[in-house]
Coordinates of C-alpha atoms in Angstrom, one line a residue:
X11 CA -84.2 66.5 -141.4
X12 CA -82.7 69.4 -143.4
X13 CA -81.4 71.9 -140.8
X14 CA -78.8 71.0 -138.1
X15 CA -79.6 71.6 -134.5
X16 CA -77.2 74.5 -134.5
X17 CA -79.0 76.1 -137.4
X18 CA -82.4 75.7 -135.7
X19 CA -81.0 77.1 -132.5
X20 CA -79.6 80.1 -134.4
X21 CA -83.0 80.9 -135.6
X22 CA -84.7 80.1 -132.3
X23 CA -82.5 82.5 -130.3
X24 CA -83.4 85.3 -132.9
X25 CA -87.1 84.5 -132.9
X26 CA -86.9 83.6 -136.6
X27 CA -89.3 81.2 -138.3
X28 CA -88.6 78.1 -140.4
X29 CA -90.7 78.7 -143.6
X30 CA -91.3 77.5 -147.1
X31 CA -87.9 78.7 -148.3
X32 CA -86.3 76.1 -146.0
X33 CA -88.1 73.1 -147.4
X34 CA -86.1 71.0 -149.8
X35 CA -87.1 70.8 -153.5
X36 CA -89.3 67.8 -154.0
X37 CA -86.9 64.9 -154.6
X38 CA -89.5 63.1 -156.8
X39 CA -89.6 66.1 -159.2
X40 CA -85.8 66.2 -159.3
X41 CA -85.6 62.5 -160.1
X42 CA -88.2 62.8 -162.8
X43 CA -86.3 65.5 -164.5
X44 CA -83.0 63.5 -164.3
X45 CA -84.8 60.5 -165.8
X46 CA -85.4 62.6 -168.9
X47 CA -81.6 62.7 -169.3
X48 CA -81.3 66.3 -168.2
X49 CA -78.1 67.3 -166.3
X50 CA -79.0 69.1 -163.1
X51 CA -76.0 71.2 -161.9
X52 CA -77.5 72.8 -158.7
X53 CA -80.6 72.5 -156.6
X54 CA -81.8 75.5 -154.5
X55 CA -84.4 75.1 -151.7
X56 CA -84.5 78.9 -151.1
X57 CA -85.7 79.5 -154.6
X58 CA -87.4 76.1 -154.9
X59 CA -85.6 75.5 -158.2
X60 CA -82.9 73.7 -160.1
X61 CA -80.2 74.9 -162.5
X62 CA -79.5 72.9 -165.6
X63 CA -77.1 73.1 -168.5
X64 CA -76.8 71.7 -172.0
X65 CA -80.5 71.8 -172.9
X66 CA -81.6 72.5 -176.4
X67 CA -84.8 74.5 -177.0
X68 CA -87.0 71.4 -177.5
X69 CA -85.8 69.7 -174.4
X70 CA -86.3 72.9 -172.4
X71 CA -89.9 73.2 -173.7
X72 CA -90.6 69.5 -172.8
X73 CA -89.3 70.3 -169.3
X74 CA -91.6 73.3 -168.9
X75 CA -94.5 71.2 -170.0
X76 CA -94.2 69.2 -166.9
X77 CA -97.0 70.1 -164.3
X78 CA -94.5 71.0 -161.6
X79 CA -92.1 73.3 -163.5
X80 CA -91.9 77.0 -164.3
X81 CA -89.2 79.6 -164.6
X82 CA -87.9 81.0 -161.3
X83 CA -90.1 83.7 -159.8
X84 CA -89.6 85.9 -156.7
X85 CA -91.7 84.3 -154.0
X86 CA -93.1 86.6 -151.2
X87 CA -93.1 85.5 -147.6
X88 CA -96.1 83.5 -146.4
X89 CA -97.8 82.8 -143.1
X90 CA -96.9 79.0 -143.4
X91 CA -94.1 79.1 -140.8
X92 CA -92.8 77.2 -137.7
X93 CA -91.2 79.0 -134.8
X94 CA -88.6 76.7 -133.2
X95 CA -87.5 76.8 -129.6
X96 CA -83.8 76.6 -128.6
X97 CA -82.5 73.3 -127.4
X98 CA -79.4 74.8 -125.6
X99 CA -79.0 77.5 -123.0
X100 CA -76.6 79.8 -124.9
X101 CA -76.0 80.6 -128.5
X102 CA -72.2 80.1 -128.6
X103 CA -70.4 77.4 -126.6
X104 CA -67.7 79.8 -125.5
X105 CA -69.0 83.4 -125.4
X106 CA -65.8 84.9 -123.8
X107 CA -62.2 83.8 -123.9
X108 CA -58.9 85.5 -123.2
X109 CA -56.7 86.8 -126.0
X110 CA -53.1 87.7 -126.1
X111 CA -51.9 91.2 -126.9
X112 CA -51.4 90.7 -130.7
X113 CA -48.8 92.3 -132.9
X114 CA -51.0 92.5 -136.0
X115 CA -48.0 93.0 -138.4
X116 CA -49.1 94.0 -141.9
X117 CA -52.8 93.9 -140.7
X118 CA -52.3 96.6 -138.0
X119 CA -53.9 99.5 -139.9
X120 CA -56.9 97.6 -141.1
X121 CA -57.7 96.1 -137.7
X122 CA -57.1 99.4 -135.9
X123 CA -59.3 101.3 -138.3
X124 CA -62.3 99.4 -137.2
X125 CA -61.2 99.3 -133.6
X126 CA -61.6 95.5 -133.7
X127 CA -58.3 95.3 -131.8
X128 CA -60.2 96.7 -128.8
X129 CA -62.7 93.8 -129.0
X130 CA -59.8 91.4 -129.1
X131 CA -58.3 93.0 -126.0
X132 CA -61.6 92.2 -124.2
X133 CA -61.3 88.6 -125.3
X134 CA -63.8 88.7 -128.3
X135 CA -61.9 87.1 -131.1
X136 CA -64.8 85.4 -132.9
X137 CA -64.4 82.2 -130.8
X138 CA -67.5 80.0 -131.2
X139 CA -68.7 82.0 -134.2
X140 CA -68.9 80.1 -137.6
X141 CA -68.0 82.0 -140.8
X142 CA -68.6 80.7 -144.3
X143 CA -66.2 82.0 -147.0
X144 CA -67.8 81.7 -150.5
X145 CA -65.0 82.4 -153.0
X146 CA -62.6 81.2 -155.5
X147 CA -59.8 78.7 -154.6
X148 CA -58.2 78.4 -151.2
X149 CA -54.8 77.3 -152.6
X150 CA -52.3 76.0 -150.0
X151 CA -54.4 77.1 -146.9
X152 CA -53.3 73.7 -145.4
X153 CA -49.6 74.7 -145.6
X154 CA -49.3 78.4 -144.9
X155 CA -48.3 79.8 -141.5
X156 CA -51.3 82.1 -140.9
X157 CA -53.6 79.2 -140.9
X158 CA -51.7 76.7 -138.7
X159 CA -53.6 77.5 -135.5
X160 CA -57.0 77.2 -137.3
X161 CA -56.0 73.8 -138.7
X162 CA -54.3 72.5 -135.5
X163 CA -57.5 73.4 -133.5
X164 CA -59.8 71.8 -136.0
X165 CA -61.6 75.1 -136.8
X166 CA -62.0 74.4 -140.5
X167 CA -65.6 73.1 -140.4
X168 CA -65.6 71.7 -144.0
X169 CA -64.5 72.4 -147.5
X170 CA -66.7 72.1 -150.6
X171 CA -66.2 72.8 -154.2
X172 CA -69.4 73.6 -156.1
X173 CA -67.5 74.2 -159.4
X174 CA -65.6 71.0 -160.1
X175 CA -64.1 68.0 -158.4
X176 CA -60.8 69.5 -157.4
X177 CA -59.8 69.8 -153.7
X178 CA -60.3 73.5 -152.7
X179 CA -56.7 73.7 -151.4
X180 CA -55.3 72.6 -154.8
X181 CA -57.2 75.0 -157.1
X182 CA -55.0 77.4 -159.0
X183 CA -56.8 80.4 -157.5
X184 CA -55.5 81.9 -154.3
X185 CA -58.2 84.5 -154.0
X186 CA -60.1 82.7 -151.3
X187 CA -56.9 82.1 -149.3
X188 CA -56.1 85.9 -149.3
X189 CA -59.7 86.6 -148.2
X190 CA -59.6 84.0 -145.4
X191 CA -56.3 85.4 -144.0
X192 CA -57.8 88.8 -143.3
X193 CA -60.3 87.2 -141.0
X194 CA -58.8 83.9 -139.7
X195 CA -55.1 84.5 -140.0
X196 CA -53.2 84.2 -136.7
X197 CA -49.5 84.6 -137.2
X198 CA -48.5 87.0 -134.4
X199 CA -46.1 89.7 -135.4
X200 CA -46.8 89.1 -139.1
X201 CA -50.5 88.8 -139.9
X202 CA -53.5 88.6 -137.6
X203 CA -57.1 88.8 -138.9
X204 CA -60.2 90.3 -137.4
X205 CA -61.6 86.9 -136.2
X206 CA -58.6 84.8 -135.5
X207 CA -60.5 82.3 -133.3
X208 CA -63.6 81.8 -135.4
X209 CA -64.4 78.5 -137.2
X210 CA -64.5 78.5 -141.0
X211 CA -66.5 76.8 -143.8
X212 CA -64.6 77.1 -147.1
X213 CA -66.7 76.9 -150.3
X214 CA -65.5 77.4 -153.8
X215 CA -68.3 78.8 -155.9
X216 CA -66.3 81.0 -158.4
X217 CA -65.1 79.4 -161.6
X218 CA -61.8 81.2 -162.5
X219 CA -62.0 79.8 -166.1
X220 CA -65.3 81.4 -167.0
X221 CA -68.0 83.8 -165.9
X222 CA -71.6 82.4 -166.1
X223 CA -74.8 82.5 -164.2
X224 CA -74.1 79.0 -162.9
X225 CA -71.7 80.6 -160.5
X226 CA -74.6 82.5 -159.0
X227 CA -76.5 79.3 -158.4
X228 CA -73.4 77.6 -157.0
X229 CA -73.2 80.5 -154.5
X230 CA -76.9 79.9 -153.6
X231 CA -76.4 76.2 -153.0
X232 CA -73.3 76.9 -150.9
X233 CA -75.1 79.6 -148.8
X234 CA -77.9 77.1 -148.2
X235 CA -75.4 74.5 -147.0
X236 CA -73.9 77.1 -144.7
X237 CA -77.3 77.9 -143.4
X238 CA -78.1 74.2 -142.8
X239 CA -74.8 73.7 -141.0
X240 CA -75.4 76.5 -138.6
X241 CA -73.1 79.2 -139.9
X242 CA -73.5 82.7 -138.5
X243 CA -71.6 85.0 -140.9
X244 CA -71.1 84.7 -144.7
X245 CA -68.4 86.6 -146.5
X246 CA -68.5 86.9 -150.3
X247 CA -65.8 88.8 -152.1
X248 CA -67.4 88.2 -155.5
X249 CA -69.7 90.2 -157.7
X250 CA -71.7 89.6 -160.9
X251 CA -72.8 91.9 -163.8
X252 CA -70.8 91.0 -166.9
X253 CA -70.9 87.4 -168.1
X254 CA -69.3 85.4 -171.0
X255 CA -71.6 86.3 -173.9
X256 CA -73.5 89.6 -173.6
X257 CA -76.9 88.0 -173.7
X258 CA -76.7 87.1 -170.0
X259 CA -75.3 90.4 -168.8
X260 CA -77.0 92.3 -166.1
X261 CA -77.7 96.1 -166.4
X262 CA -77.6 98.7 -163.7
X263 CA -81.4 98.6 -163.7
X264 CA -81.1 95.0 -162.5
X265 CA -79.2 96.1 -159.4
X266 CA -82.4 96.3 -157.3
X267 CA -81.9 93.4 -154.9
X268 CA -84.7 91.4 -156.6
X269 CA -83.6 90.6 -160.1
X270 CA -80.4 88.6 -160.1
X271 CA -80.6 85.1 -158.7
X272 CA -77.7 85.6 -156.2
X273 CA -79.2 88.8 -154.8
X274 CA -82.6 87.2 -154.3
X275 CA -80.9 84.5 -152.2
X276 CA -78.6 87.0 -150.4
X277 CA -81.6 89.0 -149.4
X278 CA -82.9 86.0 -147.5
X279 CA -79.8 85.4 -145.3
X280 CA -80.7 87.7 -142.5
X281 CA -84.2 86.1 -142.3
X282 CA -82.4 82.8 -141.8
X283 CA -80.3 84.4 -138.9
X284 CA -77.0 85.0 -140.8
X285 CA -75.1 88.2 -141.5
X286 CA -73.9 88.4 -145.1
X287 CA -71.0 90.7 -145.9
X288 CA -70.3 91.3 -149.5
X289 CA -67.7 93.3 -151.4
X290 CA -69.2 96.3 -153.2
X291 CA -67.2 95.7 -156.3
X292 CA -64.1 97.2 -158.0
X293 CA -65.8 99.1 -160.8
X294 CA -65.7 102.6 -159.4
X295 CA -63.2 103.8 -162.0
X296 CA -64.5 102.0 -165.1
X297 CA -67.6 102.4 -167.3
X298 CA -69.8 100.2 -165.0
X299 CA -69.1 102.4 -161.9
X300 CA -71.9 100.9 -159.7
X301 CA -72.1 98.0 -157.2
X302 CA -72.5 94.5 -158.6
X303 CA -74.8 91.8 -157.4
X304 CA -75.2 90.6 -154.7
X305 CA -74.0 93.9 -153.1
X306 CA -77.5 95.2 -154.1
X307 CA -79.2 92.7 -151.9
X308 CA -81.4 93.7 -148.9
X309 CA -80.4 93.2 -145.3
X310 CA -76.7 92.6 -145.9
X311 CA -73.5 94.6 -145.4
X312 CA -72.1 95.7 -148.8
X313 CA -68.6 96.9 -148.1
X314 CA -66.7 99.6 -150.0
X315 CA -62.9 100.1 -149.9
X316 CA -60.9 103.0 -148.3
X317 CA -57.2 103.6 -148.0
X318 CA -55.2 104.0 -144.8
X319 CA -56.1 107.7 -144.7
X320 CA -59.8 106.6 -144.7
X321 CA -60.3 108.0 -148.2
X322 CA -62.5 106.1 -150.7
X323 CA -60.6 104.1 -153.3
X324 CA -61.1 105.1 -156.9
X325 CA -61.9 101.5 -157.8
X326 CA -64.5 101.0 -155.1
X327 CA -67.9 100.6 -156.7
X328 CA -70.5 103.2 -155.9
X329 CA -74.2 103.2 -155.2
X330 CA -77.0 103.7 -155.0
X331 CA -78.9 100.5 -155.8
X332 CA -81.2 101.1 -158.8
X333 CA -84.1 101.3 -156.5
X334 CA -82.4 104.2 -154.6
X335 CA -81.0 102.6 -151.5
X336 CA -77.7 103.8 -150.1
X337 CA -74.8 101.5 -151.2
X338 CA -72.3 100.5 -150.1
X339 CA -73.6 100.0 -146.5
X340 CA -70.2 100.6 -144.8
X341 CA -66.5 100.8 -145.7
X342 CA -63.3 99.2 -144.5
X343 CA -59.6 99.2 -145.6
X344 CA -59.2 97.8 -149.1
X345 CA -56.1 99.6 -150.3
X346 CA -52.8 97.9 -149.4
X347 CA -54.6 95.5 -147.1
X348 CA -52.3 93.1 -145.2
X349 CA -52.6 89.5 -146.4
X350 CA -51.0 86.1 -146.1
X351 CA -48.8 85.7 -149.2
X352 CA -49.1 82.7 -151.4
X353 CA -45.3 82.4 -151.2
X354 CA -45.4 81.9 -147.4
X355 CA -44.7 85.4 -146.1
X356 CA -47.0 88.4 -146.0
X357 CA -48.2 90.7 -148.7
X358 CA -50.5 93.6 -149.5
X359 CA -53.4 93.7 -151.8
X360 CA -56.1 96.1 -153.2
X361 CA -59.8 95.5 -153.6
X362 CA -63.2 95.5 -151.9
X363 CA -62.5 91.8 -151.9
X364 CA -60.4 92.5 -148.7
X365 CA -62.5 95.2 -147.2
X366 CA -65.4 92.8 -146.9
X367 CA -63.8 90.0 -145.0
X368 CA -62.0 92.5 -142.7
X369 CA -65.5 93.8 -141.9
X370 CA -67.0 90.2 -141.7
X371 CA -64.4 89.1 -139.1
X372 CA -65.1 92.2 -137.0
X373 CA -68.9 91.4 -137.2
X374 CA -68.1 87.9 -135.9
X375 CA -66.0 89.2 -133.0
X376 CA -68.8 91.6 -132.0
X377 CA -71.5 88.9 -132.3
X378 CA -69.5 86.7 -129.9
X379 CA -69.9 89.5 -127.3
X380 CA -73.7 89.8 -127.9
X381 CA -75.0 86.4 -129.3
X382 CA -78.5 87.4 -128.4
X383 CA -78.6 90.0 -131.1
X384 CA -80.5 89.1 -134.3
X385 CA -78.8 89.3 -137.6
X386 CA -80.8 92.4 -138.6
X387 CA -80.1 94.1 -135.3
X388 CA -76.4 93.4 -135.7
X389 CA -76.4 94.8 -139.2
X390 CA -78.1 98.0 -138.0
X391 CA -75.6 98.3 -135.1
X392 CA -72.7 98.1 -137.4
X393 CA -74.2 100.7 -139.7
X394 CA -75.0 103.0 -136.8
X395 CA -71.4 102.9 -135.6
X396 CA -70.1 104.2 -138.9
X397 CA -68.4 107.6 -138.9
X398 CA -70.8 108.9 -141.6
X399 CA -73.9 107.4 -140.2
X400 CA -75.6 110.8 -139.8
X401 CA -75.0 111.7 -143.4
X402 CA -74.4 108.5 -145.4
X403 CA -73.6 108.7 -149.1
X404 CA -73.1 106.4 -152.1
X405 CA -69.3 106.5 -151.8
X406 CA -68.8 105.4 -148.2
X407 CA -72.2 104.3 -147.1
X408 CA -72.5 104.9 -143.4
X409 CA -68.7 105.1 -143.4
X410 CA -66.1 103.2 -141.4
X411 CA -67.7 101.3 -138.4
X412 CA -66.2 101.6 -135.0
X413 CA -66.7 98.2 -133.3
X414 CA -65.7 99.2 -129.8
X415 CA -68.2 102.1 -130.1
X416 CA -70.8 99.5 -131.2
X417 CA -69.9 97.3 -128.3
X418 CA -70.4 100.0 -125.7
X419 CA -73.6 101.3 -127.4
X420 CA -75.1 97.8 -127.0
X421 CA -74.1 97.6 -123.4
X422 CA -75.7 100.9 -122.6
X423 CA -79.2 99.6 -123.6
X424 CA -81.4 99.0 -120.5

């Protein structure tokens, strides 16, 4: 009732259980709270909770006095699980297609750096793989040339705005559009992304007018929707540490994968069968310096930024996570990255915001070749293909992945 057939199949092929995190929040409880006149902004099944706004102290205490409420805790896994069986013979409808010899234009260096162009030459362009982009606005995606094939072929799965009622293509922010172009752009000779034939779910979770923890919960709700729809890869070029009003700020000590709401949820994605790619953050040359959440999450790919010479960008946020794990996990080109311009041509931009989707599209193209891999296996394969995998550090992580190397490493397994 709450997971699509594709979502269930994604788990079944990976041997993953449906567990208590997947069960919807009790609708009777939600309605009882609404009947008190309390505004519920977001509902999360993964955290079994709701996010509210506008409560005074007395109303909040009345709410906590209800028998079924408490503040959100980190729930461990339980044995109360169900192991589904796949209802189809193969994971992706079209596991192999043929691709033209692309002229990647301004994206040439960033695609070549990861050797994703070699996957494309083999016909692996992300076809059949579903990618969710959780970001700011996607301004004018419906009218820019890089996205015409995606739109003409019906490969935009859905659009949702978890911030306000505006259409995602009309929001003032173009950030999500830039991010999408590095994966899904297909404008031969000008701009071609790393997964030009994947299908995309576009979700606005970032409020460009303010920075609050509600954006974290909006992300969680969007990620849960992506899960229920059957999405395979999630890209998030967002990070949280400093909010409006210092009382809600996170500290570096909170970057442990277990403290922030968004990192708690991101740490669940691989156990749902999805690979989450997240920008490491752009704080490497300011006083914060470290990764921001959810880059600190477990079982994801946090991505740092390098330039065309494969040198770490000064702005790329550094690790480790507070509990001592190497972060970022890997690196990709995030300096002068090739993008679709909001003016209709092409442009370049800086930020781990672009390194992450360049990597995410490459993950999708590799997964198309080996749909039987689990999310955690795929994450490990990507890390192992990094040029610093033998000696990872907290600047580059495992370094720059080589996706054709990962492809051949997988084929060599008996």
